[in-house]
mmCIF file of C-alpha atoms in Angstrom:
data_model
loop_
_atom_site.group_PDB
_atom_site.id
_atom_site.type_symbol
_atom_site.label_atom_id
_atom_site.label_comp_id
_atom_site.label_asym_id
_atom_site.label_seq_id
_atom_site.Cartn_x
_atom_site.Cartn_y
_atom_site.Cartn_z
ATOM 1 C CA MET U 1 117.577 43.079 -82.002
ATOM 2 C CA ASN U 2 115.303 44.390 -78.566
ATOM 3 C CA ALA U 3 116.682 48.203 -76.972
ATOM 4 C CA SER U 4 117.698 46.591 -73.966
ATOM 5 C CA THR U 5 120.166 44.134 -75.588
ATOM 6 C CA ALA U 6 124.059 45.116 -74.637
ATOM 7 C CA LEU U 7 125.603 46.777 -77.682
ATOM 8 C CA ARG U 8 127.835 44.499 -79.635
ATOM 9 C CA SER U 9 129.588 46.158 -82.607
ATOM 10 C CA GLY U 10 133.275 46.258 -83.515
ATOM 11 C CA ASP U 11 135.681 47.329 -80.372
ATOM 12 C CA VAL U 12 132.873 48.094 -78.209
ATOM 13 C CA SER U 13 131.258 45.386 -77.094
ATOM 14 C CA LEU U 14 131.429 45.644 -73.778
ATOM 15 C CA PRO U 15 131.344 49.377 -73.291
ATOM 16 C CA ARG U 16 133.464 50.837 -70.509
ATOM 17 C CA VAL U 17 132.160 54.300 -69.362
ATOM 18 C CA VAL U 18 132.905 56.753 -66.672
ATOM 19 C CA ILE U 19 129.751 58.577 -64.539
ATOM 20 C CA LEU U 20 130.236 62.263 -63.289
ATOM 21 C CA GLY U 21 127.679 63.066 -60.653
ATOM 22 C CA THR U 22 126.587 60.422 -58.603
ATOM 23 C CA GLY U 23 123.515 61.437 -56.988
ATOM 24 C CA MET U 24 119.848 60.210 -57.230
ATOM 25 C CA ILE U 25 120.286 60.255 -61.249
ATOM 26 C CA GLY U 26 123.823 58.718 -61.538
ATOM 27 C CA GLU U 27 122.613 56.269 -60.127
ATOM 28 C CA VAL U 28 119.987 55.980 -62.217
ATOM 29 C CA HIS U 29 122.266 56.264 -64.835
ATOM 30 C CA ARG U 30 124.851 53.505 -63.631
ATOM 31 C CA ARG U 31 121.984 50.961 -63.577
ATOM 32 C CA ALA U 32 120.858 51.256 -66.782
ATOM 33 C CA ALA U 33 124.736 50.935 -68.174
ATOM 34 C CA LEU U 34 124.901 47.654 -66.526
ATOM 35 C CA LEU U 35 121.665 46.531 -67.833
ATOM 36 C CA ALA U 36 122.752 47.995 -71.453
ATOM 37 C CA GLY U 37 126.325 45.522 -70.990
ATOM 38 C CA ALA U 38 128.410 48.444 -70.209
ATOM 39 C CA ARG U 39 131.740 48.282 -67.416
ATOM 40 C CA VAL U 40 131.503 51.431 -65.192
ATOM 41 C CA ILE U 41 135.152 51.823 -65.150
ATOM 42 C CA GLY U 42 135.067 54.945 -62.753
ATOM 43 C CA ALA U 43 132.777 57.502 -61.046
ATOM 44 C CA MET U 44 133.515 61.235 -59.546
ATOM 45 C CA ALA U 45 131.266 62.956 -57.135
ATOM 46 C CA SER U 46 130.869 66.195 -55.611
ATOM 47 C CA THR U 47 134.242 65.878 -53.224
ATOM 48 C CA PRO U 48 137.471 63.597 -53.631
ATOM 49 C CA GLU U 49 136.028 61.629 -50.156
ATOM 50 C CA ARG U 50 132.864 60.780 -51.368
ATOM 51 C CA SER U 51 134.125 59.443 -54.824
ATOM 52 C CA GLU U 52 135.908 57.254 -52.989
ATOM 53 C CA SER U 53 132.927 56.069 -50.590
ATOM 54 C CA VAL U 54 130.855 55.941 -54.180
ATOM 55 C CA ALA U 55 133.703 54.327 -55.796
ATOM 56 C CA ASP U 56 133.979 51.149 -53.514
ATOM 57 C CA HIS U 57 130.277 50.730 -53.064
ATOM 58 C CA TRP U 58 129.878 50.871 -56.825
ATOM 59 C CA ARG U 59 133.246 48.578 -57.341
ATOM 60 C CA THR U 60 134.983 50.976 -59.339
ATOM 61 C CA ALA U 61 137.785 53.447 -59.673
ATOM 62 C CA ALA U 62 137.145 56.819 -57.848
ATOM 63 C CA LEU U 63 138.277 59.481 -60.261
ATOM 64 C CA ARG U 64 140.586 62.626 -58.193
ATOM 65 C CA SER U 65 140.442 64.827 -60.849
ATOM 66 C CA LEU U 66 138.933 65.041 -64.658
ATOM 67 C CA ASP U 67 142.409 64.401 -65.784
ATOM 68 C CA ASP U 68 141.183 60.914 -64.631
ATOM 69 C CA ILE U 69 139.102 60.643 -67.866
ATOM 70 C CA THR U 70 141.853 60.827 -70.324
ATOM 71 C CA ARG U 71 143.661 58.099 -67.915
ATOM 72 C CA LEU U 72 140.698 55.665 -68.160
ATOM 73 C CA ALA U 73 140.101 56.334 -71.685
ATOM 74 C CA PRO U 74 136.629 55.090 -71.772
ATOM 75 C CA ASP U 75 133.858 54.711 -74.272
ATOM 76 C CA VAL U 76 131.071 56.617 -72.850
ATOM 77 C CA VAL U 77 131.068 59.477 -70.020
ATOM 78 C CA HIS U 78 128.120 59.860 -68.328
ATOM 79 C CA VAL U 79 127.794 63.752 -66.976
ATOM 80 C CA CYS U 80 124.997 63.680 -63.803
ATOM 81 C CA SER U 81 126.737 66.328 -62.330
ATOM 82 C CA PRO U 82 124.879 69.612 -61.129
ATOM 83 C CA ASN U 83 123.861 72.105 -64.152
ATOM 84 C CA GLY U 84 126.830 74.502 -63.448
ATOM 85 C CA LEU U 85 129.476 71.913 -64.175
ATOM 86 C CA HIS U 86 128.295 70.167 -67.598
ATOM 87 C CA VAL U 87 130.150 72.590 -69.618
ATOM 88 C CA GLU U 88 133.263 71.561 -67.850
ATOM 89 C CA HIS U 89 132.696 67.810 -67.651
ATOM 90 C CA VAL U 90 131.451 67.318 -71.441
ATOM 91 C CA GLU U 91 134.535 69.466 -72.565
ATOM 92 C CA ALA U 92 136.962 67.383 -70.157
ATOM 93 C CA ALA U 93 135.031 64.343 -72.020
ATOM 94 C CA LEU U 94 135.349 65.271 -75.263
ATOM 95 C CA ALA U 95 138.693 66.359 -75.011
ATOM 96 C CA ALA U 96 139.396 62.348 -73.844
ATOM 97 C CA GLY U 97 137.573 61.079 -77.323
ATOM 98 C CA ALA U 98 134.780 60.038 -75.262
ATOM 99 C CA HIS U 99 131.378 60.024 -76.497
ATOM 100 C CA VAL U 100 128.806 61.632 -73.862
ATOM 101 C CA ILE U 101 125.649 61.567 -72.322
ATOM 102 C CA CYS U 102 124.816 64.657 -70.437
ATOM 103 C CA GLU U 103 121.751 65.583 -68.316
ATOM 104 C CA LYS U 104 119.532 68.411 -69.322
ATOM 105 C CA PRO U 105 119.774 71.246 -69.382
ATOM 106 C CA LEU U 106 122.875 70.513 -71.394
ATOM 107 C CA ALA U 107 124.444 73.814 -70.423
ATOM 108 C CA ILE U 108 123.257 76.838 -68.576
ATOM 109 C CA GLY U 109 122.254 79.191 -71.427
ATOM 110 C CA SER U 110 121.965 78.793 -75.039
ATOM 111 C CA LYS U 111 125.610 80.007 -76.138
ATOM 112 C CA ALA U 112 127.356 77.485 -73.797
ATOM 113 C CA ALA U 113 124.705 74.807 -75.384
ATOM 114 C CA GLU U 114 125.950 75.537 -78.887
ATOM 115 C CA ALA U 115 129.257 75.739 -78.189
ATOM 116 C CA LEU U 116 129.165 71.801 -76.558
ATOM 117 C CA ALA U 117 127.447 70.587 -79.618
ATOM 118 C CA ALA U 118 129.569 72.237 -82.112
ATOM 119 C CA THR U 119 132.604 70.419 -80.543
ATOM 120 C CA ALA U 120 130.654 67.171 -79.951
ATOM 121 C CA ALA U 121 130.315 67.334 -84.172
ATOM 122 C CA ASN U 122 133.433 68.051 -84.443
ATOM 123 C CA ARG U 123 134.821 65.616 -83.309
ATOM 124 C CA ASP U 124 132.389 62.983 -84.415
ATOM 125 C CA ARG U 125 131.345 62.149 -81.107
ATOM 126 C CA VAL U 126 127.175 60.490 -80.353
ATOM 127 C CA ALA U 127 126.199 62.996 -77.742
ATOM 128 C CA THR U 128 122.948 62.625 -76.570
ATOM 129 C CA VAL U 129 120.810 63.929 -73.547
ATOM 130 C CA PRO U 130 118.461 62.116 -71.746
ATOM 131 C CA PHE U 131 114.688 63.300 -72.774
ATOM 132 C CA VAL U 132 113.653 59.920 -71.743
ATOM 133 C CA TYR U 133 109.370 60.162 -71.951
ATOM 134 C CA ARG U 134 110.166 59.814 -75.250
ATOM 135 C CA TYR U 135 110.858 56.237 -75.021
ATOM 136 C CA HIS U 136 107.480 55.211 -73.561
ATOM 137 C CA PRO U 137 106.191 52.896 -75.928
ATOM 138 C CA LEU U 138 102.583 54.640 -75.589
ATOM 139 C CA VAL U 139 104.367 58.020 -76.581
ATOM 140 C CA ARG U 140 106.053 56.567 -79.906
ATOM 141 C CA GLU U 141 102.585 55.153 -80.889
ATOM 142 C CA ILE U 142 100.736 58.321 -80.642
ATOM 143 C CA ARG U 143 103.807 59.648 -82.491
ATOM 144 C CA SER U 144 103.678 57.299 -85.312
ATOM 145 C CA ARG U 145 99.930 57.729 -85.366
ATOM 146 C CA ALA U 146 100.335 61.579 -86.000
ATOM 147 C CA ALA U 147 102.790 61.445 -88.767
ATOM 148 C CA GLN U 148 100.295 58.918 -90.645
ATOM 149 C CA GLY U 149 97.470 61.547 -90.504
ATOM 150 C CA GLU U 150 95.575 59.969 -87.518
ATOM 151 C CA PHE U 151 94.984 62.945 -85.991
ATOM 152 C CA GLY U 152 94.722 65.574 -88.592
ATOM 153 C CA ARG U 153 95.921 69.171 -88.203
ATOM 154 C CA TRP U 154 96.490 70.016 -84.750
ATOM 155 C CA GLN U 155 94.110 72.539 -83.139
ATOM 156 C CA LEU U 156 95.601 72.844 -79.284
ATOM 157 C CA LEU U 157 98.234 71.477 -77.791
ATOM 158 C CA HIS U 158 98.246 71.680 -73.916
ATOM 159 C CA GLY U 159 99.306 69.723 -70.753
ATOM 160 C CA SER U 160 101.639 69.975 -67.696
ATOM 161 C CA TYR U 161 104.692 68.418 -65.445
ATOM 162 C CA LEU U 162 103.807 68.572 -61.635
ATOM 163 C CA GLN U 163 105.657 67.549 -58.493
ATOM 164 C CA ASP U 164 105.493 68.009 -55.256
ATOM 165 C CA TRP U 165 109.179 67.413 -53.664
ATOM 166 C CA LEU U 166 109.645 70.783 -52.872
ATOM 167 C CA LEU U 167 106.234 71.785 -50.776
ATOM 168 C CA SER U 168 107.784 71.973 -47.743
ATOM 169 C CA PRO U 169 109.719 75.476 -46.888
ATOM 170 C CA SER U 170 112.395 72.816 -45.286
ATOM 171 C CA ALA U 171 112.969 71.150 -48.480
ATOM 172 C CA THR U 172 115.876 72.363 -50.912
ATOM 173 C CA SER U 173 118.813 70.985 -52.722
ATOM 174 C CA TRP U 174 121.616 72.267 -55.058
ATOM 175 C CA ARG U 175 118.791 72.894 -57.822
ATOM 176 C CA VAL U 176 117.414 75.880 -55.811
ATOM 177 C CA ASP U 177 120.526 77.712 -56.172
ATOM 178 C CA ALA U 178 120.835 79.604 -59.195
ATOM 179 C CA ALA U 179 124.483 79.573 -59.146
ATOM 180 C CA ALA U 180 124.970 75.710 -59.223
ATOM 181 C CA GLY U 181 121.322 75.148 -61.070
ATOM 182 C CA GLY U 182 121.267 77.935 -63.372
ATOM 183 C CA PRO U 183 118.711 80.973 -63.081
ATOM 184 C CA SER U 184 115.747 78.655 -64.638
ATOM 185 C CA ARG U 185 114.842 75.846 -62.149
ATOM 186 C CA ALA U 186 111.180 74.246 -62.145
ATOM 187 C CA PHE U 187 111.020 75.037 -66.020
ATOM 188 C CA ALA U 188 114.608 74.176 -66.848
ATOM 189 C CA ASP U 189 114.424 70.541 -64.890
ATOM 190 C CA ILE U 190 110.728 69.479 -65.929
ATOM 191 C CA GLY U 191 109.281 71.730 -68.570
ATOM 192 C CA SER U 192 112.012 71.062 -70.913
ATOM 193 C CA HIS U 193 110.757 67.589 -70.822
ATOM 194 C CA TRP U 194 107.486 68.635 -71.836
ATOM 195 C CA CYS U 195 108.218 70.813 -74.870
ATOM 196 C CA ASP U 196 110.497 68.149 -76.041
ATOM 197 C CA LEU U 197 108.002 65.421 -75.976
ATOM 198 C CA MET U 198 105.484 67.832 -77.223
ATOM 199 C CA GLU U 199 107.626 68.856 -80.334
ATOM 200 C CA PHE U 200 108.780 64.833 -80.738
ATOM 201 C CA VAL U 201 104.988 63.708 -80.622
ATOM 202 C CA THR U 202 103.420 66.349 -82.634
ATOM 203 C CA GLY U 203 106.159 67.424 -84.758
ATOM 204 C CA GLU U 204 105.270 71.171 -84.425
ATOM 205 C CA ARG U 205 108.075 73.748 -82.839
ATOM 206 C CA ILE U 206 107.325 76.239 -80.658
ATOM 207 C CA SER U 207 107.879 79.586 -82.404
ATOM 208 C CA SER U 208 107.025 82.018 -80.023
ATOM 209 C CA LEU U 209 105.865 82.417 -76.483
ATOM 210 C CA VAL U 210 104.587 84.229 -73.038
ATOM 211 C CA ALA U 211 105.381 83.159 -69.804
ATOM 212 C CA ALA U 212 104.842 83.835 -66.300
ATOM 213 C CA THR U 213 107.222 82.130 -63.197
ATOM 214 C CA THR U 214 106.286 82.311 -59.593
ATOM 215 C CA THR U 215 108.669 81.359 -56.600
ATOM 216 C CA THR U 216 106.121 80.369 -54.174
ATOM 217 C CA VAL U 217 108.517 79.823 -50.914
ATOM 218 C CA ALA U 218 110.814 82.736 -50.461
ATOM 219 C CA GLU U 219 113.662 80.995 -48.195
ATOM 220 C CA ARG U 220 114.872 77.373 -47.945
ATOM 221 C CA PRO U 221 117.607 75.971 -45.798
ATOM 222 C CA ALA U 222 120.998 76.882 -46.975
ATOM 223 C CA THR U 223 122.193 73.117 -46.651
ATOM 224 C CA SER U 224 121.327 70.754 -49.542
ATOM 225 C CA SER U 225 119.782 67.330 -49.517
ATOM 226 C CA ARG U 226 119.295 65.018 -51.757
ATOM 227 C CA SER U 227 116.617 65.694 -54.634
ATOM 228 C CA PHE U 228 113.245 64.567 -54.955
ATOM 229 C CA SER U 229 113.562 62.740 -51.309
ATOM 230 C CA ALA U 230 111.468 62.655 -48.520
ATOM 231 C CA SER U 231 114.181 64.275 -46.088
ATOM 232 C CA THR U 232 114.129 67.746 -44.977
ATOM 233 C CA ALA U 233 116.665 70.276 -43.560
ATOM 234 C CA THR U 234 115.726 71.779 -40.108
ATOM 235 C CA GLY U 235 117.611 74.581 -38.247
ATOM 236 C CA GLY U 236 120.143 76.316 -39.655
ATOM 237 C CA THR U 237 120.964 79.191 -41.821
ATOM 238 C CA LEU U 238 118.393 80.278 -44.809
ATOM 239 C CA ARG U 239 118.945 81.523 -47.820
ATOM 240 C CA ARG U 240 116.369 83.354 -50.376
ATOM 241 C CA VAL U 241 115.382 81.581 -53.391
ATOM 242 C CA ASP U 242 116.501 83.433 -56.522
ATOM 243 C CA THR U 243 114.916 80.463 -59.222
ATOM 244 C CA GLU U 244 110.948 79.606 -59.503
ATOM 245 C CA ASP U 245 108.853 76.941 -57.905
ATOM 246 C CA ALA U 246 106.274 77.083 -60.783
ATOM 247 C CA ALA U 247 105.679 78.396 -64.359
ATOM 248 C CA THR U 248 103.073 78.907 -66.927
ATOM 249 C CA VAL U 249 103.681 79.037 -70.471
ATOM 250 C CA LEU U 250 101.426 79.974 -73.486
ATOM 251 C CA PHE U 251 102.946 79.427 -76.967
ATOM 252 C CA ARG U 252 101.691 79.096 -80.627
ATOM 253 C CA THR U 253 103.950 77.335 -83.160
ATOM 254 C CA ASP U 254 105.311 77.744 -86.555
ATOM 255 C CA SER U 255 102.317 76.264 -88.260
ATOM 256 C CA GLY U 256 100.386 78.638 -85.664
ATOM 257 C CA VAL U 257 98.457 75.977 -83.410
ATOM 258 C CA LEU U 258 97.951 77.150 -79.783
ATOM 259 C CA GLY U 259 99.296 75.426 -76.948
ATOM 260 C CA SER U 260 100.222 75.933 -72.952
ATOM 261 C CA VAL U 261 102.022 73.802 -70.251
ATOM 262 C CA THR U 262 101.995 74.798 -66.506
ATOM 263 C CA VAL U 263 104.945 73.214 -64.328
ATOM 264 C CA SER U 264 105.365 73.218 -61.251
ATOM 265 C CA GLN U 265 107.969 71.686 -57.916
ATOM 266 C CA VAL U 266 105.005 72.465 -55.368
ATOM 267 C CA SER U 267 101.869 70.685 -56.293
ATOM 268 C CA ALA U 268 100.683 68.826 -53.470
ATOM 269 C CA GLY U 269 100.379 64.983 -54.224
ATOM 270 C CA ARG U 270 101.838 65.331 -57.479
ATOM 271 C CA LYS U 271 104.981 63.350 -57.564
ATOM 272 C CA ASN U 272 105.971 63.232 -61.059
ATOM 273 C CA ARG U 273 102.997 63.857 -63.285
ATOM 274 C CA LEU U 274 104.072 64.724 -66.880
ATOM 275 C CA TRP U 275 100.280 64.901 -68.604
ATOM 276 C CA PHE U 276 99.738 66.105 -72.048
ATOM 277 C CA GLU U 277 96.681 66.574 -74.347
ATOM 278 C CA PHE U 278 96.512 67.190 -77.818
ATOM 279 C CA ASP U 279 93.804 67.848 -80.172
ATOM 280 C CA GLY U 280 93.878 67.602 -83.526
ATOM 281 C CA GLU U 281 90.656 68.507 -86.042
ATOM 282 C CA HIS U 282 89.854 64.531 -86.183
ATOM 283 C CA ARG U 283 91.072 62.784 -82.812
ATOM 284 C CA SER U 284 92.933 63.742 -79.779
ATOM 285 C CA ALA U 285 95.310 62.087 -77.797
ATOM 286 C CA VAL U 286 96.119 62.107 -74.018
ATOM 287 C CA PHE U 287 98.930 60.623 -71.806
ATOM 288 C CA ASP U 288 100.003 60.391 -68.267
ATOM 289 C CA GLN U 289 103.541 59.752 -67.308
ATOM 290 C CA GLU U 290 102.613 58.252 -63.871
ATOM 291 C CA ASN U 291 100.314 55.822 -65.694
ATOM 292 C CA PRO U 292 101.871 54.912 -68.725
ATOM 293 C CA GLU U 293 100.303 51.419 -69.596
ATOM 294 C CA THR U 294 97.522 53.373 -71.215
ATOM 295 C CA VAL U 295 96.304 56.322 -73.159
ATOM 296 C CA TRP U 296 93.103 57.989 -73.815
ATOM 297 C CA LEU U 297 92.172 58.547 -77.699
ATOM 298 C CA GLY U 298 88.893 60.505 -78.528
ATOM 299 C CA SER U 299 86.762 61.042 -81.298
ATOM 300 C CA ASP U 300 83.440 63.378 -81.594
ATOM 301 C CA ALA U 301 82.009 59.785 -82.156
ATOM 302 C CA LEU U 302 83.953 57.535 -79.961
ATOM 303 C CA ALA U 303 86.264 57.641 -76.596
ATOM 304 C CA GLU U 304 89.009 54.389 -76.324
ATOM 305 C CA VAL U 305 91.475 53.663 -74.111
ATOM 306 C CA LEU U 306 94.737 52.166 -75.724
ATOM 307 C CA GLN U 307 96.872 49.480 -73.749
ATOM 308 C CA ARG U 308 100.655 49.006 -74.092
ATOM 309 C CA ASP U 309 101.376 45.599 -76.122
ATOM 310 C CA PRO U 310 104.252 44.513 -77.475
ATOM 311 C CA ALA U 311 102.035 42.172 -80.059
ATOM 312 C CA ARG U 312 100.432 45.117 -81.400
ATOM 313 C CA GLY U 313 100.484 48.758 -82.783
ATOM 314 C CA THR U 314 103.478 50.565 -84.277
ATOM 315 C CA SER U 315 107.087 49.095 -84.670
ATOM 316 C CA GLU U 316 108.603 51.665 -81.981
ATOM 317 C CA GLN U 317 105.904 50.486 -79.540
ATOM 318 C CA ARG U 318 106.724 47.255 -79.957
ATOM 319 C CA ARG U 319 110.638 47.597 -79.934
ATOM 320 C CA LEU U 320 110.409 49.278 -77.124
ATOM 321 C CA SER U 321 107.798 47.291 -75.010
ATOM 322 C CA VAL U 322 110.216 45.158 -73.228
ATOM 323 C CA LEU U 323 107.435 43.590 -70.906
ATOM 324 C CA PRO U 324 104.621 41.690 -71.615
ATOM 325 C CA ALA U 325 101.083 43.609 -71.772
ATOM 326 C CA GLY U 326 99.945 43.917 -68.023
ATOM 327 C CA HIS U 327 103.388 43.566 -66.781
ATOM 328 C CA PRO U 328 103.789 47.850 -66.281
ATOM 329 C CA GLN U 329 106.990 49.285 -67.380
ATOM 330 C CA GLY U 330 107.874 52.987 -66.808
ATOM 331 C CA TYR U 331 110.350 55.530 -66.294
ATOM 332 C CA ALA U 332 112.854 52.655 -65.415
ATOM 333 C CA GLN U 333 112.264 50.894 -68.507
ATOM 334 C CA CYS U 334 112.578 54.305 -70.601
ATOM 335 C CA PHE U 335 116.174 55.448 -68.926
ATOM 336 C CA GLU U 336 117.383 51.951 -69.675
ATOM 337 C CA ASN U 337 115.979 51.768 -73.429
ATOM 338 C CA PHE U 338 117.527 55.679 -74.174
ATOM 339 C CA VAL U 339 120.776 54.494 -72.878
ATOM 340 C CA ALA U 340 120.892 51.123 -74.740
ATOM 341 C CA ASP U 341 120.064 53.106 -77.880
ATOM 342 C CA THR U 342 122.887 55.597 -77.292
ATOM 343 C CA TYR U 343 125.306 52.793 -77.132
ATOM 344 C CA ALA U 344 124.096 50.943 -80.099
ATOM 345 C CA THR U 345 124.558 54.726 -82.024
ATOM 346 C CA VAL U 346 128.026 54.295 -80.492
ATOM 347 C CA GLY U 347 128.446 51.081 -81.795
ATOM 348 C CA GLY U 348 127.727 52.112 -85.248
ATOM 349 C CA GLU U 349 123.335 51.336 -85.571
ATOM 350 C CA LEU U 350 120.992 53.553 -86.361
ATOM 351 C CA ARG U 351 117.769 53.990 -83.491
ATOM 352 C CA GLU U 352 114.829 56.380 -84.009
ATOM 353 C CA GLY U 353 113.945 59.044 -81.556
ATOM 354 C CA LEU U 354 116.969 59.152 -79.843
ATOM 355 C CA PRO U 355 117.669 62.885 -78.055
ATOM 356 C CA THR U 356 120.816 64.108 -78.973
ATOM 357 C CA PHE U 357 122.898 67.781 -78.549
ATOM 358 C CA HIS U 358 120.563 69.059 -80.775
ATOM 359 C CA ASP U 359 117.927 68.503 -79.045
ATOM 360 C CA GLY U 360 119.712 69.816 -75.805
ATOM 361 C CA VAL U 361 120.219 73.286 -77.944
ATOM 362 C CA ARG U 362 116.757 73.406 -79.266
ATOM 363 C CA SER U 363 115.616 73.101 -74.957
ATOM 364 C CA ALA U 364 118.192 75.833 -73.944
ATOM 365 C CA HIS U 365 116.580 78.421 -76.418
ATOM 366 C CA ILE U 366 113.008 77.411 -75.288
ATOM 367 C CA ILE U 367 114.325 77.922 -71.662
ATOM 368 C CA ASP U 368 116.445 81.660 -72.440
ATOM 369 C CA ALA U 369 112.590 82.612 -74.149
ATOM 370 C CA VAL U 370 110.877 81.488 -70.841
ATOM 371 C CA LEU U 371 113.093 83.416 -68.753
ATOM 372 C CA GLN U 372 113.232 86.376 -71.198
ATOM 373 C CA SER U 373 109.391 86.902 -71.167
ATOM 374 C CA ALA U 374 109.023 86.352 -67.709
ATOM 375 C CA ARG U 375 111.231 89.238 -66.660
ATOM 376 C CA THR U 376 109.663 91.756 -69.424
ATOM 377 C CA GLY U 377 106.067 90.189 -69.520
ATOM 378 C CA GLN U 378 105.997 90.324 -73.236
ATOM 379 C CA TRP U 379 106.094 87.648 -76.344
ATOM 380 C CA VAL U 380 109.377 86.424 -77.372
ATOM 381 C CA HIS U 381 110.587 84.672 -80.341
ATOM 382 C CA VAL U 382 112.360 81.425 -79.947
ATOM 383 C CA ARG U 383 115.689 81.100 -81.540
ATOM 384 C CA ARG U 384 116.827 78.101 -84.040
ATOM 385 C CA PRO U 385 119.691 76.105 -83.223
ATOM 386 C CA LEU U 386 122.856 77.300 -85.096
ATOM 387 C CA VAL U 387 124.384 74.070 -85.095
ATOM 388 C CA ALA U 388 123.570 71.354 -87.914
ATOM 389 C CA ARG U 389 122.073 68.122 -86.742
ATOM 390 C CA ARG U 390 124.539 65.525 -86.717
ATOM 391 C CA ALA U 391 124.879 62.145 -88.144
ATOM 392 C CA THR U 392 123.308 59.667 -85.274
ATOM 393 C CA ALA U 393 126.080 56.665 -86.547
ATOM 394 C CA VAL U 394 129.938 57.097 -86.707
#
């Protein structure tokens, strides 16, 4: 069954979902849910008034409080709210018996993330985190080839994730405020994606790291605007920025491989450029998320450009290639495939590479280490998650 096919298993043939948080990413979740065959039965925004307005637009019910989750009894709750609300929202969803998709970071701090993962495991709920760049077909192609030994022993792992949506001193959002988004912004928001992708593709695990962060815009407007929008606030009160605009991390893996990543939300002209180069003893692989239809593969004898093609390559590349070759697919299809895989897992199927709360906990430990190293200037060991990995099917 194709990853974008609606979930059809048992009593959850048309999953009933509630979405908590209706901003930019909430809209992305809603679209993916509908395309996967779900019925959105409720939504909650930042205020009761906004909840009513969005629910009317989405043609669904407005939640007045988290208690309404139990009343609506959804199969899956999508948590798309600001980071500081994730713990409360995930706990409410699990208490209502729902499976959960929670945006990253899973929680502010690894202890809270571990507690959520433990609760989900104890309640035997499917609980996933949208590390959706795993769902680029050519990412799966590189991963499969790496597992087969095509690249040989890894020698250097490096890359970057660059954006410019906070380049202007007038740009702001709730993410800028540590009280709402957590003490890390750029790294927790996008560096977490890069690290998850590196570990997923290569099989390496970051063991220790040294990090430096910088805040290039000292003050931003106190009022918030929509994340990743072109709108900026003008006039009014300014507030001190207490989260980083950019970070650079140098790391070593468990097997001793050296690596580095630079992340930024103030790099002019870079809209959403997640880029990596993984260099092995036999071959290297380069991937650019803004140009995901091809990857560059190199050796000492030749270099080639590999094109996404559902008729060729490894099984996961073919499974996730929902459009023919030459018909570009990208971030939206990644999200759709991730949500469809989550729903399929709720229905009892097994799907390769589904990112779970275990991966969210792993990411939280890396973020904690980055913050500690940035404060101290020292190398820091990355703790291992305490929560055992749960089976992916119920």
